[in-house]
């Protein structure tokens, strides 16, 4: 069983930066691919970023060049550095763990609110 706890959300002005953290349980953290997703009110949840077990990263086009996902396996933590934030980035951001060999995110955190003001 994997537990994920996000932190670091808050209110920031457009153009500002924020770093989200996701702390994971388990000694097999390094075996998981990790992802960040977001969901705004009334909208579908959308993919933001992914980091593989080997550290390869992949981003949604909407955040490329602005966001960076990273992981610290010694701390069982994945991060999302968000720069040049826009009001459209406002959403609840959730961390997820892919412990399968099928590309399925089995475990999800509770989410942390990010609000970007104009």
mmCIF file of N, CA and C in Angstrom:
data_model
loop_
_atom_site.group_PDB
_atom_site.id
_atom_site.type_symbol
_atom_site.label_atom_id
_atom_site.label_comp_id
_atom_site.label_asym_id
_atom_site.label_seq_id
_atom_site.Cartn_x
_atom_site.Cartn_y
_atom_site.Cartn_z
ATOM 1 N N UNK A 1 0.845 -1.182 0.000
ATOM 2 C CA UNK A 1 0.000 0.000 0.000
ATOM 3 C C UNK A 1 0.888 1.242 0.000
ATOM 4 N N UNK A 2 0.485 2.230 -0.799
ATOM 5 C CA UNK A 2 1.237 3.467 -0.933
ATOM 6 C C UNK A 2 0.372 4.637 -0.480
ATOM 7 N N UNK A 3 0.916 5.455 0.397
ATOM 8 C CA UNK A 3 0.244 6.681 0.813
ATOM 9 C C UNK A 3 1.013 7.878 0.268
ATOM 10 N N UNK A 4 0.283 8.852 -0.259
ATOM 11 C CA UNK A 4 0.874 10.041 -0.845
ATOM 12 C C UNK A 4 0.272 11.278 -0.191
ATOM 13 N N UNK A 5 1.123 12.216 0.193
ATOM 14 C CA UNK A 5 0.671 13.443 0.834
ATOM 15 C C UNK A 5 1.317 14.634 0.149
ATOM 16 N N UNK A 6 0.490 15.478 -0.478
ATOM 17 C CA UNK A 6 0.979 16.668 -1.162
ATOM 18 C C UNK A 6 1.034 17.855 -0.206
ATOM 19 N N UNK A 7 1.912 18.792 -0.513
ATOM 20 C CA UNK A 7 2.003 20.031 0.234
ATOM 21 C C UNK A 7 2.620 21.101 -0.656
ATOM 22 N N UNK A 8 2.535 22.351 -0.220
ATOM 23 C CA UNK A 8 3.175 23.442 -0.930
ATOM 24 C C UNK A 8 2.254 24.314 -1.750
ATOM 25 N N UNK A 9 0.975 23.977 -1.817
ATOM 26 C CA UNK A 9 0.045 24.803 -2.557
ATOM 27 C C UNK A 9 -0.208 26.119 -1.849
ATOM 28 N N UNK A 10 -0.843 27.039 -2.569
ATOM 29 C CA UNK A 10 -1.144 28.335 -1.995
ATOM 30 C C UNK A 10 -1.567 29.330 -3.041
ATOM 31 N N UNK A 11 -1.556 30.598 -2.654
ATOM 32 C CA UNK A 11 -1.940 31.697 -3.526
ATOM 33 C C UNK A 11 -0.697 32.418 -4.015
ATOM 34 N N UNK A 12 -0.618 32.643 -5.318
ATOM 35 C CA UNK A 12 0.532 33.312 -5.902
ATOM 36 C C UNK A 12 0.061 34.210 -7.046
ATOM 37 N N UNK A 13 0.768 35.306 -7.268
ATOM 38 C CA UNK A 13 0.434 36.197 -8.372
ATOM 39 C C UNK A 13 0.925 35.634 -9.699
ATOM 40 N N UNK A 14 0.248 36.012 -10.776
ATOM 41 C CA UNK A 14 0.683 35.612 -12.106
ATOM 42 C C UNK A 14 2.141 35.998 -12.315
ATOM 43 N N UNK A 15 2.897 35.076 -12.904
ATOM 44 C CA UNK A 15 4.317 35.290 -13.108
ATOM 45 C C UNK A 15 5.181 34.771 -11.982
ATOM 46 N N UNK A 16 4.557 34.406 -10.878
ATOM 47 C CA UNK A 16 5.284 33.915 -9.732
ATOM 48 C C UNK A 16 5.599 32.435 -9.815
ATOM 49 N N UNK A 17 6.195 31.916 -8.744
ATOM 50 C CA UNK A 17 6.628 30.528 -8.689
ATOM 51 C C UNK A 17 6.129 29.849 -7.428
ATOM 52 N N UNK A 18 6.044 28.536 -7.499
ATOM 53 C CA UNK A 18 5.612 27.722 -6.375
ATOM 54 C C UNK A 18 6.218 26.341 -6.543
ATOM 55 N N UNK A 19 6.577 25.694 -5.438
ATOM 56 C CA UNK A 19 7.076 24.326 -5.498
ATOM 57 C C UNK A 19 6.187 23.411 -4.676
ATOM 58 N N UNK A 20 5.644 22.401 -5.329
ATOM 59 C CA UNK A 20 4.830 21.405 -4.665
ATOM 60 C C UNK A 20 5.681 20.198 -4.287
ATOM 61 N N UNK A 21 5.330 19.564 -3.174
ATOM 62 C CA UNK A 21 6.004 18.353 -2.736
ATOM 63 C C UNK A 21 4.992 17.244 -2.552
ATOM 64 N N UNK A 22 5.427 16.023 -2.769
ATOM 65 C CA UNK A 22 4.597 14.854 -2.550
ATOM 66 C C UNK A 22 5.432 13.817 -1.835
ATOM 67 N N UNK A 23 5.087 13.549 -0.584
ATOM 68 C CA UNK A 23 5.798 12.565 0.217
ATOM 69 C C UNK A 23 5.108 11.219 0.105
ATOM 70 N N UNK A 24 5.882 10.184 -0.195
ATOM 71 C CA UNK A 24 5.344 8.847 -0.397
ATOM 72 C C UNK A 24 5.852 7.881 0.659
ATOM 73 N N UNK A 25 5.022 6.922 0.997
ATOM 74 C CA UNK A 25 5.421 5.866 1.916
ATOM 75 C C UNK A 25 6.051 4.721 1.142
ATOM 76 N N UNK A 26 6.754 3.849 1.855
ATOM 77 C CA UNK A 26 7.275 2.637 1.254
ATOM 78 C C UNK A 26 8.734 2.697 0.876
ATOM 79 N N UNK A 27 9.397 1.574 1.036
ATOM 80 C CA UNK A 27 10.813 1.476 0.705
ATOM 81 C C UNK A 27 11.049 1.201 -0.774
ATOM 82 N N UNK A 28 9.974 1.002 -1.529
ATOM 83 C CA UNK A 28 10.073 0.731 -2.953
ATOM 84 C C UNK A 28 9.731 1.955 -3.795
ATOM 85 N N UNK A 29 9.833 3.146 -3.219
ATOM 86 C CA UNK A 29 9.507 4.383 -3.920
ATOM 87 C C UNK A 29 10.259 4.500 -5.236
ATOM 88 N N UNK A 30 11.513 4.101 -5.238
ATOM 89 C CA UNK A 30 12.332 4.221 -6.434
ATOM 90 C C UNK A 30 11.848 3.341 -7.578
ATOM 91 N N UNK A 31 10.960 2.413 -7.287
ATOM 92 C CA UNK A 31 10.415 1.516 -8.294
ATOM 93 C C UNK A 31 9.193 2.105 -9.001
ATOM 94 N N UNK A 32 8.678 3.235 -8.502
ATOM 95 C CA UNK A 32 7.452 3.807 -9.051
ATOM 96 C C UNK A 32 7.750 4.910 -10.050
ATOM 97 N N UNK A 33 6.978 4.941 -11.120
ATOM 98 C CA UNK A 33 6.868 6.164 -11.900
ATOM 99 C C UNK A 33 5.894 7.077 -11.162
ATOM 100 N N UNK A 34 6.150 8.380 -11.185
ATOM 101 C CA UNK A 34 5.324 9.330 -10.457
ATOM 102 C C UNK A 34 4.789 10.396 -11.398
ATOM 103 N N UNK A 35 3.586 10.853 -11.110
ATOM 104 C CA UNK A 35 2.986 11.871 -11.949
ATOM 105 C C UNK A 35 2.285 12.949 -11.151
ATOM 106 N N UNK A 36 2.145 14.108 -11.775
ATOM 107 C CA UNK A 36 1.342 15.201 -11.241
ATOM 108 C C UNK A 36 0.177 15.451 -12.184
ATOM 109 N N UNK A 37 -0.998 15.644 -11.605
ATOM 110 C CA UNK A 37 -2.214 15.946 -12.341
ATOM 111 C C UNK A 37 -2.876 17.157 -11.707
ATOM 112 N N UNK A 38 -3.797 17.780 -12.439
ATOM 113 C CA UNK A 38 -4.530 18.904 -11.871
ATOM 114 C C UNK A 38 -5.968 18.893 -12.354
ATOM 115 N N UNK A 39 -6.838 19.481 -11.543
ATOM 116 C CA UNK A 39 -8.243 19.563 -11.894
ATOM 117 C C UNK A 39 -8.820 20.882 -11.411
ATOM 118 N N UNK A 40 -9.367 21.648 -12.347
ATOM 119 C CA UNK A 40 -10.050 22.890 -12.030
ATOM 120 C C UNK A 40 -11.540 22.604 -11.885
ATOM 121 N N UNK A 41 -12.272 23.434 -11.131
ATOM 122 C CA UNK A 41 -13.713 23.215 -10.957
ATOM 123 C C UNK A 41 -14.442 23.133 -12.289
ATOM 124 N N UNK A 42 -15.276 22.113 -12.440
ATOM 125 C CA UNK A 42 -16.064 21.949 -13.645
ATOM 126 C C UNK A 42 -15.313 21.391 -14.832
ATOM 127 N N UNK A 43 -14.056 21.041 -14.646
ATOM 128 C CA UNK A 43 -13.248 20.523 -15.741
ATOM 129 C C UNK A 43 -12.726 19.125 -15.431
ATOM 130 N N UNK A 44 -12.335 18.424 -16.479
ATOM 131 C CA UNK A 44 -11.741 17.102 -16.334
ATOM 132 C C UNK A 44 -10.346 17.216 -15.734
ATOM 133 N N UNK A 45 -9.946 16.181 -15.015
ATOM 134 C CA UNK A 45 -8.583 16.126 -14.519
ATOM 135 C C UNK A 45 -7.630 15.965 -15.699
ATOM 136 N N UNK A 46 -6.538 16.706 -15.681
ATOM 137 C CA UNK A 46 -5.596 16.652 -16.777
ATOM 138 C C UNK A 46 -4.188 16.317 -16.294
ATOM 139 N N UNK A 47 -3.452 15.664 -17.149
ATOM 140 C CA UNK A 47 -2.075 15.314 -16.885
ATOM 141 C C UNK A 47 -1.194 16.552 -16.932
ATOM 142 N N UNK A 48 -0.232 16.617 -16.018
ATOM 143 C CA UNK A 48 0.698 17.736 -15.966
ATOM 144 C C UNK A 48 2.128 17.290 -16.263
ATOM 145 N N UNK A 49 2.625 16.317 -15.502
ATOM 146 C CA UNK A 49 4.015 15.894 -15.656
ATOM 147 C C UNK A 49 4.204 14.483 -15.127
ATOM 148 N N UNK A 50 5.218 13.807 -15.642
ATOM 149 C CA UNK A 50 5.541 12.443 -15.222
ATOM 150 C C UNK A 50 7.051 12.293 -15.136
ATOM 151 N N UNK A 51 7.501 11.508 -14.165
ATOM 152 C CA UNK A 51 8.905 11.139 -14.073
ATOM 153 C C UNK A 51 8.977 9.634 -13.913
ATOM 154 N N UNK A 52 9.775 9.002 -14.753
ATOM 155 C CA UNK A 52 9.861 7.551 -14.762
ATOM 156 C C UNK A 52 10.727 7.045 -13.625
ATOM 157 N N UNK A 53 10.755 5.728 -13.491
ATOM 158 C CA UNK A 53 11.616 5.100 -12.500
ATOM 159 C C UNK A 53 13.080 5.432 -12.747
ATOM 160 N N UNK A 54 13.423 5.649 -13.998
ATOM 161 C CA UNK A 54 14.783 5.992 -14.371
ATOM 162 C C UNK A 54 15.058 7.482 -14.442
ATOM 163 N N UNK A 55 14.063 8.319 -14.101
ATOM 164 C CA UNK A 55 14.269 9.755 -14.066
ATOM 165 C C UNK A 55 13.953 10.484 -15.353
ATOM 166 N N UNK A 56 13.372 9.802 -16.325
ATOM 167 C CA UNK A 56 12.981 10.451 -17.567
ATOM 168 C C UNK A 56 11.693 11.226 -17.343
ATOM 169 N N UNK A 57 11.646 12.462 -17.819
ATOM 170 C CA UNK A 57 10.495 13.330 -17.589
ATOM 171 C C UNK A 57 9.693 13.563 -18.851
ATOM 172 N N UNK A 58 8.418 13.854 -18.648
ATOM 173 C CA UNK A 58 7.496 14.127 -19.739
ATOM 174 C C UNK A 58 6.479 15.137 -19.245
ATOM 175 N N UNK A 59 6.142 16.128 -20.089
ATOM 176 C CA UNK A 59 5.266 17.213 -19.687
ATOM 177 C C UNK A 59 4.128 17.436 -20.663
ATOM 178 N N UNK A 60 3.017 17.907 -20.131
ATOM 179 C CA UNK A 60 1.945 18.393 -20.980
ATOM 180 C C UNK A 60 2.430 19.639 -21.711
ATOM 181 N N UNK A 61 1.946 19.833 -22.932
ATOM 182 C CA UNK A 61 2.370 20.983 -23.724
ATOM 183 C C UNK A 61 2.096 22.304 -23.006
ATOM 184 N N UNK A 62 1.038 22.350 -22.231
ATOM 185 C CA UNK A 62 0.634 23.583 -21.571
ATOM 186 C C UNK A 62 1.619 24.050 -20.500
ATOM 187 N N UNK A 63 2.479 23.148 -20.017
ATOM 188 C CA UNK A 63 3.409 23.513 -18.954
ATOM 189 C C UNK A 63 4.864 23.373 -19.351
ATOM 190 N N UNK A 64 5.135 22.892 -20.550
ATOM 191 C CA UNK A 64 6.514 22.725 -21.005
ATOM 192 C C UNK A 64 7.278 24.040 -20.939
ATOM 193 N N UNK A 65 8.473 23.976 -20.391
ATOM 194 C CA UNK A 65 9.309 25.155 -20.264
ATOM 195 C C UNK A 65 9.035 25.966 -19.031
ATOM 196 N N UNK A 66 7.941 25.673 -18.329
ATOM 197 C CA UNK A 66 7.579 26.415 -17.122
ATOM 198 C C UNK A 66 7.634 25.560 -15.864
ATOM 199 N N UNK A 67 7.252 24.303 -15.980
ATOM 200 C CA UNK A 67 7.218 23.394 -14.833
ATOM 201 C C UNK A 67 8.345 22.378 -14.938
ATOM 202 N N UNK A 68 8.799 21.877 -13.797
ATOM 203 C CA UNK A 68 9.816 20.837 -13.772
ATOM 204 C C UNK A 68 9.497 19.827 -12.677
ATOM 205 N N UNK A 69 9.432 18.561 -13.049
ATOM 206 C CA UNK A 69 9.213 17.493 -12.083
ATOM 207 C C UNK A 69 10.558 16.876 -11.732
ATOM 208 N N UNK A 70 10.728 16.521 -10.472
ATOM 209 C CA UNK A 70 11.960 15.887 -10.026
ATOM 210 C C UNK A 70 11.643 14.940 -8.881
ATOM 211 N N UNK A 71 12.604 14.095 -8.535
ATOM 212 C CA UNK A 71 12.388 13.171 -7.427
ATOM 213 C C UNK A 71 13.652 13.017 -6.613
ATOM 214 N N UNK A 72 13.473 12.778 -5.326
ATOM 215 C CA UNK A 72 14.562 12.501 -4.410
ATOM 216 C C UNK A 72 14.226 11.174 -3.749
ATOM 217 N N UNK A 73 14.796 10.106 -4.266
ATOM 218 C CA UNK A 73 14.449 8.773 -3.777
ATOM 219 C C UNK A 73 14.866 8.556 -2.321
ATOM 220 N N UNK A 74 15.933 9.220 -1.893
ATOM 221 C CA UNK A 74 16.375 9.099 -0.510
ATOM 222 C C UNK A 74 15.354 9.673 0.457
ATOM 223 N N UNK A 75 14.550 10.626 -0.016
ATOM 224 C CA UNK A 75 13.524 11.253 0.813
ATOM 225 C C UNK A 75 12.123 10.775 0.475
ATOM 226 N N UNK A 76 12.009 9.839 -0.450
ATOM 227 C CA UNK A 76 10.701 9.341 -0.893
ATOM 228 C C UNK A 76 9.775 10.490 -1.286
ATOM 229 N N UNK A 77 10.310 11.434 -2.034
ATOM 230 C CA UNK A 77 9.563 12.640 -2.362
ATOM 231 C C UNK A 77 9.704 12.993 -3.837
ATOM 232 N N UNK A 78 8.594 13.434 -4.420
ATOM 233 C CA UNK A 78 8.595 13.966 -5.771
ATOM 234 C C UNK A 78 8.168 15.426 -5.694
ATOM 235 N N UNK A 79 8.744 16.261 -6.555
ATOM 236 C CA UNK A 79 8.490 17.693 -6.533
ATOM 237 C C UNK A 79 7.939 18.163 -7.871
ATOM 238 N N UNK A 80 7.234 19.279 -7.819
ATOM 239 C CA UNK A 80 6.831 19.973 -9.028
ATOM 240 C C UNK A 80 7.163 21.445 -8.848
ATOM 241 N N UNK A 81 8.207 21.898 -9.535
ATOM 242 C CA UNK A 81 8.576 23.300 -9.525
ATOM 243 C C UNK A 81 7.777 24.005 -10.607
ATOM 244 N N UNK A 82 7.016 25.017 -10.228
ATOM 245 C CA UNK A 82 6.151 25.734 -11.149
ATOM 246 C C UNK A 82 6.614 27.182 -11.244
ATOM 247 N N UNK A 83 7.014 27.588 -12.433
ATOM 248 C CA UNK A 83 7.462 28.949 -12.687
ATOM 249 C C UNK A 83 6.548 29.622 -13.703
ATOM 250 N N UNK A 84 6.636 30.940 -13.774
ATOM 251 C CA UNK A 84 5.841 31.720 -14.725
ATOM 252 C C UNK A 84 4.377 31.320 -14.680
ATOM 253 N N UNK A 85 3.839 31.247 -13.485
ATOM 254 C CA UNK A 85 2.471 30.777 -13.298
ATOM 255 C C UNK A 85 1.454 31.719 -13.926
ATOM 256 N N UNK A 86 0.398 31.132 -14.445
ATOM 257 C CA UNK A 86 -0.687 31.845 -15.099
ATOM 258 C C UNK A 86 -1.996 31.552 -14.382
ATOM 259 N N UNK A 87 -2.994 32.444 -14.490
ATOM 260 C CA UNK A 87 -4.292 32.165 -13.873
ATOM 261 C C UNK A 87 -4.887 30.833 -14.335
ATOM 262 N N UNK A 88 -4.606 30.429 -15.559
ATOM 263 C CA UNK A 88 -5.106 29.163 -16.090
ATOM 264 C C UNK A 88 -4.513 27.952 -15.375
ATOM 265 N N UNK A 89 -3.451 28.151 -14.606
ATOM 266 C CA UNK A 89 -2.848 27.063 -13.844
ATOM 267 C C UNK A 89 -3.588 26.783 -12.540
ATOM 268 N N UNK A 90 -4.548 27.627 -12.197
ATOM 269 C CA UNK A 90 -5.310 27.453 -10.965
ATOM 270 C C UNK A 90 -6.057 26.123 -10.981
ATOM 271 N N UNK A 91 -5.813 25.299 -9.966
ATOM 272 C CA UNK A 91 -6.423 23.973 -9.897
ATOM 273 C C UNK A 91 -5.996 23.291 -8.610
ATOM 274 N N UNK A 92 -6.619 22.154 -8.336
ATOM 275 C CA UNK A 92 -6.132 21.258 -7.298
ATOM 276 C C UNK A 92 -5.119 20.328 -7.946
ATOM 277 N N UNK A 93 -3.916 20.304 -7.408
ATOM 278 C CA UNK A 93 -2.841 19.484 -7.954
ATOM 279 C C UNK A 93 -2.677 18.227 -7.117
ATOM 280 N N UNK A 94 -2.652 17.074 -7.784
ATOM 281 C CA UNK A 94 -2.545 15.790 -7.109
ATOM 282 C C UNK A 94 -1.339 15.022 -7.600
ATOM 283 N N UNK A 95 -0.712 14.327 -6.686
ATOM 284 C CA UNK A 95 0.395 13.432 -6.982
ATOM 285 C C UNK A 95 -0.146 12.013 -7.124
ATOM 286 N N UNK A 96 0.441 11.232 -8.014
ATOM 287 C CA UNK A 96 0.000 9.864 -8.224
ATOM 288 C C UNK A 96 1.189 8.952 -8.466
ATOM 289 N N UNK A 97 1.036 7.695 -8.059
ATOM 290 C CA UNK A 97 2.092 6.701 -8.210
ATOM 291 C C UNK A 97 1.657 5.584 -9.139
ATOM 292 N N UNK A 98 2.529 5.260 -10.074
ATOM 293 C CA UNK A 98 2.315 4.151 -10.990
ATOM 294 C C UNK A 98 3.184 2.992 -10.528
ATOM 295 N N UNK A 99 2.572 2.015 -9.887
ATOM 296 C CA UNK A 99 3.295 0.847 -9.378
ATOM 297 C C UNK A 99 3.106 -0.369 -10.262
ATOM 298 N N UNK A 100 2.479 -0.179 -11.413
ATOM 299 C CA UNK A 100 2.153 -1.281 -12.307
ATOM 300 C C UNK A 100 3.121 -1.335 -13.475
ATOM 301 N N UNK A 101 2.956 -2.354 -14.288
ATOM 302 C CA UNK A 101 3.704 -2.439 -15.536
ATOM 303 C C UNK A 101 2.792 -2.113 -16.713
ATOM 304 N N UNK A 102 1.626 -1.538 -16.412
ATOM 305 C CA UNK A 102 0.621 -1.223 -17.420
ATOM 306 C C UNK A 102 0.394 0.284 -17.570
ATOM 307 N N UNK A 103 1.175 1.093 -16.889
ATOM 308 C CA UNK A 103 1.015 2.527 -16.989
ATOM 309 C C UNK A 103 -0.212 3.058 -16.283
ATOM 310 N N UNK A 104 -0.661 2.378 -15.253
ATOM 311 C CA UNK A 104 -1.843 2.781 -14.503
ATOM 312 C C UNK A 104 -1.432 3.417 -13.182
ATOM 313 N N UNK A 105 -1.964 4.608 -12.905
ATOM 314 C CA UNK A 105 -1.700 5.279 -11.628
ATOM 315 C C UNK A 105 -2.652 4.729 -10.586
ATOM 316 N N UNK A 106 -2.143 3.876 -9.722
ATOM 317 C CA UNK A 106 -2.971 3.174 -8.746
ATOM 318 C C UNK A 106 -3.253 3.983 -7.486
ATOM 319 N N UNK A 107 -2.315 4.832 -7.084
ATOM 320 C CA UNK A 107 -2.430 5.534 -5.818
ATOM 321 C C UNK A 107 -2.374 7.031 -6.028
ATOM 322 N N UNK A 108 -3.226 7.731 -5.269
ATOM 323 C CA UNK A 108 -3.376 9.179 -5.404
ATOM 324 C C UNK A 108 -3.346 9.873 -4.061
ATOM 325 N N UNK A 109 -2.783 11.060 -4.034
ATOM 326 C CA UNK A 109 -2.826 11.883 -2.846
ATOM 327 C C UNK A 109 -4.125 12.659 -2.773
ATOM 328 N N UNK A 110 -4.288 13.423 -1.708
ATOM 329 C CA UNK A 110 -5.529 14.168 -1.478
ATOM 330 C C UNK A 110 -5.607 15.458 -2.282
ATOM 331 N N UNK A 111 -4.481 15.933 -2.763
ATOM 332 C CA UNK A 111 -4.435 17.146 -3.557
ATOM 333 C C UNK A 111 -4.107 18.380 -2.744
ATOM 334 N N UNK A 112 -3.542 19.378 -3.416
ATOM 335 C CA UNK A 112 -3.246 20.658 -2.791
ATOM 336 C C UNK A 112 -3.665 21.777 -3.740
ATOM 337 N N UNK A 113 -4.311 22.801 -3.195
ATOM 338 C CA UNK A 113 -4.865 23.877 -4.012
ATOM 339 C C UNK A 113 -3.794 24.869 -4.428
ATOM 340 N N UNK A 114 -3.771 25.180 -5.710
ATOM 341 C CA UNK A 114 -2.915 26.230 -6.245
ATOM 342 C C UNK A 114 -3.812 27.276 -6.890
ATOM 343 N N UNK A 115 -3.694 28.515 -6.443
ATOM 344 C CA UNK A 115 -4.492 29.608 -6.988
ATOM 345 C C UNK A 115 -3.561 30.701 -7.491
ATOM 346 N N UNK A 116 -3.713 31.059 -8.761
ATOM 347 C CA UNK A 116 -2.881 32.081 -9.384
ATOM 348 C C UNK A 116 -3.762 33.284 -9.696
ATOM 349 N N UNK A 117 -3.459 34.413 -9.097
ATOM 350 C CA UNK A 117 -4.252 35.620 -9.292
ATOM 351 C C UNK A 117 -3.755 36.410 -10.497
ATOM 352 N N UNK A 118 -4.659 37.179 -11.099
ATOM 353 C CA UNK A 118 -4.328 37.979 -12.280
ATOM 354 C C UNK A 118 -3.479 39.179 -11.920
#
